[in-house]
Every structure is written in structure tokens, then in C-alpha cells.
Coordinates of C-alpha atoms in Angstrom, one line a residue:
M1 CA 0.0 0.0 0.0
D2 CA 1.5 3.3 -1.0
V3 CA 1.8 6.3 1.4
D4 CA -1.1 8.3 -0.1
R5 CA -3.4 5.3 0.0
R6 CA -2.3 4.5 3.6
A7 CA -3.2 8.0 4.7
E8 CA -6.7 7.6 3.2
V9 CA -7.2 4.3 5.0
W10 CA -6.1 5.9 8.4
Q11 CA -8.4 8.9 7.8
D12 CA -11.4 6.6 7.0
A13 CA -10.7 4.5 10.0
A14 CA -10.4 7.5 12.3
Q15 CA -13.8 8.8 11.0
A16 CA -15.5 5.5 11.6
T17 CA -14.0 4.3 14.8
T18 CA -15.3 5.0 18.3
L19 CA -11.7 5.5 19.4
V20 CA -11.6 9.1 18.3
R21 CA -11.1 11.5 21.2
G22 CA -13.7 14.2 21.9
Q23 CA -12.9 17.8 23.0
E24 CA -14.2 19.2 26.3
G25 CA -13.0 22.5 27.7
G26 CA -10.2 22.6 25.3
S27 CA -8.6 19.3 26.4
A28 CA -9.0 15.8 24.9
V29 CA -11.2 13.4 26.8
M30 CA -12.0 9.8 26.2
T31 CA -15.6 8.8 25.5
A32 CA -16.9 6.4 28.1
A33 CA -16.0 2.8 27.3
P34 CA -19.0 0.7 26.6
E35 CA -18.6 -1.8 29.4
T36 CA -21.6 -2.8 31.5
D37 CA -19.5 -2.8 34.7
R38 CA -18.1 0.7 35.2
T39 CA -15.1 -0.6 37.1
H40 CA -13.8 -2.0 33.8
Q41 CA -14.3 1.2 31.7
G42 CA -10.8 2.5 32.3
V43 CA -9.2 -0.7 30.9
A44 CA -11.5 -1.1 27.9
R45 CA -8.7 -0.3 25.4
I46 CA -5.7 -1.8 27.0
I47 CA -3.9 -4.2 24.7
C48 CA -1.4 -6.8 25.9
W49 CA 1.3 -8.0 23.4
A50 CA 2.4 -11.4 24.6
N51 CA 4.2 -14.6 23.5
D52 CA 6.2 -16.8 26.0
K53 CA 8.9 -17.1 23.4
G54 CA 11.5 -14.4 23.0
G55 CA 12.5 -12.8 19.7
V56 CA 9.0 -12.9 18.1
G57 CA 8.5 -9.2 17.9
K58 CA 6.6 -8.2 21.0
T59 CA 8.5 -5.0 21.6
S60 CA 8.8 -4.2 17.9
C61 CA 5.1 -4.6 17.5
T62 CA 4.3 -2.7 20.7
T63 CA 6.5 0.3 19.8
N64 CA 5.8 0.5 16.1
C65 CA 2.0 0.1 16.4
A66 CA 1.8 2.5 19.3
A67 CA 3.8 5.1 17.3
Q68 CA 1.7 4.6 14.2
F69 CA -1.5 5.2 16.3
S70 CA 0.1 8.3 17.9
F71 CA 1.3 9.7 14.6
N72 CA -2.3 9.4 13.3
G73 CA -3.7 11.4 16.3
F74 CA -4.4 8.9 19.0
K75 CA -3.0 9.4 22.5
V76 CA -1.1 6.2 23.4
L77 CA 0.6 4.9 26.5
I78 CA 3.2 2.1 26.4
V79 CA 3.7 0.1 29.6
D80 CA 7.0 -1.9 29.5
L81 CA 6.8 -4.9 31.8
N82 CA 10.1 -6.2 30.7
N83 CA 13.1 -5.9 33.1
Q84 CA 15.3 -5.6 30.0
G85 CA 13.5 -2.3 29.3
N86 CA 13.9 -2.6 25.5
A87 CA 11.1 -0.3 24.5
V88 CA 13.2 2.8 25.2
Y89 CA 15.8 1.4 22.8
D90 CA 13.2 1.3 20.0
L91 CA 12.0 4.8 20.9
G92 CA 15.5 6.2 21.0
C93 CA 15.2 7.4 24.6
K94 CA 17.4 5.0 26.5
D95 CA 19.7 7.8 27.7
S96 CA 16.9 10.2 28.3
D97 CA 15.9 11.3 31.8
I98 CA 12.5 9.7 31.2
N99 CA 14.1 6.3 31.5
D100 CA 13.8 5.4 35.2
Q101 CA 14.6 1.7 34.5
G102 CA 11.1 0.7 35.8
A103 CA 11.3 2.4 39.2
N104 CA 7.9 4.1 39.0
L105 CA 6.2 1.1 37.6
A106 CA 7.6 -1.2 40.3
K107 CA 6.6 1.2 43.2
A108 CA 3.2 1.6 41.7
V109 CA 2.4 -2.1 41.5
M110 CA 4.1 -3.1 44.7
F111 CA 3.4 -0.2 47.0
G112 CA 0.6 1.7 45.5
D113 CA 2.5 4.8 44.3
A114 CA 0.9 6.8 41.5
L115 CA 1.9 6.0 38.0
A116 CA 3.6 8.9 36.1
P117 CA 3.6 8.4 32.3
R118 CA 6.4 10.2 30.6
K119 CA 6.1 11.8 27.2
V120 CA 8.3 10.2 24.6
P121 CA 10.7 13.0 23.2
G122 CA 10.0 14.1 19.7
R123 CA 6.8 12.1 19.3
E124 CA 3.5 13.8 19.7
N125 CA 0.7 11.9 21.6
L126 CA 3.1 9.0 22.7
Y127 CA 3.8 8.3 26.3
I128 CA 5.7 5.6 28.2
I129 CA 6.0 4.0 31.6
P130 CA 9.5 2.4 31.1
G131 CA 10.6 -1.0 32.2
G132 CA 14.0 -2.0 33.4
N133 CA 16.0 -3.6 36.2
H134 CA 13.8 -2.1 39.0
L135 CA 11.2 -4.7 37.9
A136 CA 13.4 -7.6 38.8
N137 CA 11.8 -8.2 42.2
L138 CA 8.2 -7.5 41.1
P139 CA 7.4 -11.2 40.3
F140 CA 8.5 -12.3 43.7
N141 CA 6.3 -9.7 45.3
I142 CA 3.3 -10.9 43.3
I143 CA 4.0 -14.5 44.1
S144 CA 4.2 -13.6 47.8
N145 CA 0.9 -11.8 47.7
K146 CA -0.8 -14.7 46.1
S147 CA -0.4 -16.6 49.3
T148 CA -2.9 -14.3 51.0
Q149 CA -4.9 -12.8 48.0
G150 CA -4.9 -15.8 45.6
A151 CA -5.4 -14.9 41.9
K152 CA -6.6 -11.4 42.8
A153 CA -2.9 -10.5 43.4
N154 CA -2.7 -10.4 39.6
L155 CA -4.9 -7.3 39.6
A156 CA -2.1 -5.1 41.0
L157 CA -1.1 -3.6 37.7
R158 CA -4.8 -3.1 36.7
N159 CA -5.4 -1.2 40.0
A160 CA -2.3 1.0 39.4
L161 CA -3.5 1.9 35.8
L162 CA -7.2 2.6 36.6
P163 CA -6.6 6.1 37.8
I164 CA -4.9 7.2 34.6
A165 CA -6.3 4.8 31.9
G166 CA -9.0 7.2 30.9
E167 CA -6.4 9.8 29.8
F168 CA -5.4 7.7 26.8
D169 CA -7.1 6.3 23.7
L170 CA -5.0 3.2 23.8
I171 CA -2.6 1.5 26.3
F172 CA -0.2 -1.1 25.0
I173 CA 1.5 -3.5 27.5
D174 CA 4.8 -5.0 26.4
T175 CA 5.4 -8.3 28.2
P176 CA 8.7 -10.3 28.8
P177 CA 9.2 -13.8 27.5
E178 CA 9.5 -16.8 29.9
N179 CA 8.0 -14.9 32.8
L180 CA 4.5 -16.2 33.5
T181 CA 4.0 -14.0 36.6
M182 CA 4.4 -10.8 34.6
L183 CA 2.3 -12.3 31.8
D184 CA -0.5 -13.0 34.4
L185 CA -0.3 -9.3 35.5
A186 CA -0.7 -8.1 32.0
L187 CA -3.6 -10.4 31.1
A188 CA -5.4 -9.5 34.3
T189 CA -5.2 -5.9 33.3
S190 CA -6.0 -6.0 29.6
R191 CA -9.2 -5.9 27.5
W192 CA -7.4 -7.4 24.5
L193 CA -4.6 -9.9 23.8
M194 CA -2.4 -9.6 20.7
I195 CA 0.1 -12.4 20.0
P196 CA 3.0 -11.8 17.6
T197 CA 4.6 -15.0 16.5
R198 CA 7.1 -16.3 14.0
T199 CA 6.2 -19.3 12.0
D200 CA 8.6 -21.8 13.7
A201 CA 7.5 -24.5 16.1
A202 CA 9.1 -22.8 19.2
S203 CA 7.3 -19.5 18.6
I204 CA 4.0 -21.3 18.1
G205 CA 4.7 -23.2 21.3
G206 CA 5.2 -19.9 23.1
M207 CA 1.9 -18.8 21.8
E208 CA 0.2 -22.0 23.0
R209 CA 1.5 -21.3 26.5
V210 CA 0.0 -17.8 26.4
A211 CA -3.3 -19.4 25.3
Q212 CA -3.3 -21.5 28.5
R213 CA -2.7 -18.5 30.7
F214 CA -5.4 -16.6 28.8
V215 CA -8.0 -19.1 30.0
E216 CA -6.9 -18.8 33.6
A217 CA -6.7 -15.0 33.5
R218 CA -10.4 -14.7 32.6
Q219 CA -11.2 -16.0 36.1
V220 CA -10.2 -12.6 37.5
N221 CA -10.7 -10.6 34.3
P222 CA -13.8 -11.9 32.5
H223 CA -13.6 -9.0 30.0
L224 CA -10.3 -10.2 28.5
R225 CA -10.7 -11.1 24.8
L226 CA -8.3 -12.4 22.2
M227 CA -7.7 -9.8 19.5
G228 CA -5.6 -12.0 17.3
A229 CA -2.2 -13.4 16.3
V230 CA 0.1 -11.7 13.8
L231 CA 3.0 -13.3 11.9
F232 CA 6.2 -11.4 12.5
A233 CA 9.4 -11.3 10.4
T234 CA 8.1 -13.6 7.8
G235 CA 8.8 -13.8 4.0
R236 CA 6.2 -12.0 1.9
G237 CA 5.9 -14.8 -0.6
A238 CA 5.9 -17.7 1.9
K239 CA 2.2 -18.5 1.4
A240 CA 2.5 -22.2 2.2
I241 CA 4.5 -21.5 5.4
H242 CA 1.9 -18.9 6.4
A243 CA -1.0 -21.3 5.8
K244 CA 0.7 -23.9 7.9
A245 CA 1.3 -21.4 10.7
Y246 CA -2.3 -20.2 10.6
R247 CA -3.5 -23.8 11.0
K248 CA -1.4 -24.2 14.1
I249 CA -2.7 -20.9 15.5
E250 CA -6.2 -22.1 14.9
R251 CA -5.6 -25.3 16.7
A252 CA -4.1 -23.5 19.7
F253 CA -7.3 -21.6 20.2
G254 CA -9.7 -24.4 19.9
G255 CA -10.6 -24.0 16.2
N256 CA -11.3 -20.3 16.2
S257 CA -9.0 -18.5 13.8
P258 CA -7.7 -15.3 15.4
A259 CA -4.9 -14.8 12.8
F260 CA -4.7 -11.3 11.3
R261 CA -4.7 -10.9 7.5
A262 CA -1.8 -8.5 7.9
F263 CA 1.7 -9.6 8.8
I264 CA 5.1 -8.0 9.5
G265 CA 7.6 -8.8 6.7
Y266 CA 11.2 -9.7 7.3
S267 CA 14.0 -7.1 7.0
E268 CA 17.1 -7.8 9.1
A269 CA 18.8 -4.6 7.8
L270 CA 15.8 -2.4 8.8
A271 CA 15.5 -4.1 12.2
Q272 CA 19.1 -3.3 13.0
E273 CA 18.9 0.2 11.7
A274 CA 15.7 0.9 13.7
R275 CA 17.1 -0.3 17.1
N276 CA 20.6 1.2 16.6
D277 CA 19.2 4.6 15.7
G278 CA 16.1 4.6 17.9
K279 CA 13.8 5.1 14.8
L280 CA 10.6 3.4 14.0
A281 CA 9.5 1.9 10.7
H282 CA 7.3 4.8 9.6
E283 CA 10.1 7.3 10.6
L284 CA 12.7 5.4 8.6
E285 CA 10.2 5.3 5.7
A286 CA 10.1 9.1 5.7
L287 CA 13.9 9.3 5.8
A288 CA 14.1 6.8 2.9
A289 CA 11.8 9.0 0.8
E290 CA 14.1 12.0 1.3
Q291 CA 17.4 10.3 0.6
P292 CA 19.1 10.8 -2.7
A293 CA 18.9 8.2 -5.5
W294 CA 21.2 5.3 -5.2
W295 CA 23.3 6.4 -8.1
K296 CA 23.9 9.8 -6.5
A297 CA 24.8 8.1 -3.3
L298 CA 27.4 6.0 -5.1
K299 CA 28.9 9.1 -6.6
D300 CA 29.0 10.9 -3.2
R301 CA 30.8 7.9 -1.7
A302 CA 33.2 7.9 -4.6
D303 CA 33.9 11.6 -3.7
G304 CA 34.7 10.6 -0.2
K305 CA 31.4 11.6 1.5
D306 CA 30.0 9.5 4.3
I307 CA 26.6 8.6 3.1
K308 CA 24.3 6.5 5.2
R309 CA 21.3 5.0 3.4
V310 CA 18.0 3.8 4.9
P311 CA 17.1 0.3 3.8
S312 CA 14.6 0.3 0.9
T313 CA 12.4 -2.1 2.8
A314 CA 11.3 0.6 5.2
T315 CA 8.2 1.4 3.2
N316 CA 7.0 -2.2 3.1
V317 CA 7.5 -2.8 6.8
S318 CA 5.9 0.5 7.7
S319 CA 2.9 -0.4 5.6
D320 CA 2.8 -3.8 7.4
Y321 CA 2.5 -2.2 10.8
S322 CA -0.1 0.2 9.4
N323 CA -2.2 -2.6 8.1
V324 CA -2.0 -4.4 11.5
C325 CA -3.2 -1.2 13.2
V326 CA -6.1 -0.7 10.9
E327 CA -7.3 -4.3 11.6
M328 CA -7.0 -3.5 15.3
I329 CA -9.2 -0.5 14.8
D330 CA -11.8 -2.6 13.0
I331 CA -11.9 -5.2 15.8
I332 CA -12.2 -2.7 18.6
T333 CA -14.8 -0.6 16.8
A334 CA -16.9 -3.7 16.1
A335 CA -16.7 -4.8 19.7
E336 CA -17.6 -1.4 21.1
E337 CA -20.5 -0.9 18.7
T338 CA -21.9 -4.3 19.6
A339 CA -21.7 -3.4 23.3
R340 CA -23.6 -0.1 23.0

């Protein structure tokens, strides 16, 4: 999908969706979420990105989709539950003073401190509650609390987010791999579950483990729903491989097919460029559009100029993330219109 057509699709989606923010007294406010239980209204648009396998694109999907939504006018909060704190790398703010290495998040969940979202530098409408090494002890705290509170201990993150959730159109939670306690926190908080996965057996296995925790999480969070699974870093022409992966995804969720039509294509060069430079796919796409033609770059190099080129795959990958976001809008809008 070319850039102009993509802009039209986003505009059409924004006009149709119930996610658009209203204006009241000069400041943006979220329309009331259509939940019958008012205690769940604040978390009606929280989306958890999860797969128990590492390296399947959870952080990449979280940051890129959040940034695409914010670029198109939605106010978005990222909550990074990973003690590696990788989201700030993708956003280019690892060394910024907003990166508290998860200190605020840990204190909010363990001790009831107020969450303080930080605006991501240089990106309008995008906010983050960073993760990092301060989250290392959080799973032990939750496990300890389960001895007295049972499964309700998993509501600690939800309770911390409730006072601020209504300030945002969407909240994305990035979860760590191989940490079921943190996964349980995220699932108990979220309205929607998104599962990025590669097509290999190990990645599908990680998705299956999330499916098991999903069932358990609905005991304390009955509003939790599966939004879908999206194939990540896959070949664009690998239709047979995609079909096989979709069948496995379908089996993992009891015959219901939650697979997104859109997928994120593979580009190793772009992935390295993005994380090294703290740029997201749509930002690299814009830079690629402005760079000189390849033949001019070759001439400049021959003249001794240091020319750095953005991989040509930026446009395709940016379009992939955009397509995923538009499908997400369709799903949320349909669910909210049905609930009204």
C-alpha cells in the first residue's frame, strides 16, 4: 500500500471508529468505554502484546504500532513490563531522563505509588512507563501476595493503571518472555490480547502457553478477549508457510481463527537500523523518501562523502505495521459498537 493510500485508510478508520477522542473545555477526553461494569471502563482499550517465546516481535510490534497510532492522532501509552526495558531502545530514549529503569512502575504495582507516564521525546501523543532492572523483584512480590490474595494478586497492575487509563485512547503493554508471573499481571489488566509470533514451532509453542494463561486470566478478568495473532518477520511470498502457521494458531485456540490478515515482513537490515538509531518503521520510511537516488549516493561515496542510506524495505515494513493497526481498529470498533 503506497503512502497516499495508507493516509486515506487511516483517515477513513479515524472517522468510523469509536476510538476518536472528543474535546471538552479545550482538552482531549476519552468517551466512556461501553462496558456494563463501570469498574472496567478504564481498561477497555488496554492491549497486551504477549508470547512466551523471546524474539518474536513483542517489543517491535508494541512500539511501532503505538507510534503509528500516535502519529495518526491517537493518544497512546506504552507500559513496558520487561526488566530488560527494550522499549526505550526502539524509541531512542534509552539515555533520556524519562528512562527510570522501571522504578515508577515497580513502586506503583508493589506499594501503590501513582503511575507517572512520561512523554516520549519528539513524538506527539506518545507516552511511556518504562521497564528496566527495577522490575526484577516484582514477580517475587506478586507470588508472595498470592499466598494471601490468591489470583486477585494479579490485579495489582490493573489497579495501578485505573486512575490514569481514561487519559489515553489506547494503552499497550509489552510483556517479557518466559515470565509467567508478569504475563499474568498483563492479562489480568487488559481488555485485548495480541500475540505476535514467528512461523517456527518454538514460537507457536510460546503462543500456546499464552493461550493456556489466557483461560486462567479470565477468572479474574472476564472482559479479556483475544484480538488475534500476527505473523512477524516472515517472508512475503511464503504463502505455504503462512498457511501452515495459521492452521497451528487455529488449533491452539480451539478451532477459532484469530490470525490477522496483515503480517510483518522480514527485513534484518531495517531491524538493526531501527534499534541502533532509535527510529521506528514509519520514521525510517520518511527518511528513505528524502534520501538521494542510489546512483547519486554511489557518486557521493566515490567523492569521499560519508553517506548512510536507509534500507529500501522501510516502506514495506511501515505499511505492514499500518495494516495491523487498521485491523485492530476494526476489531475494537466492532466490539464497542456491539456493546452499545
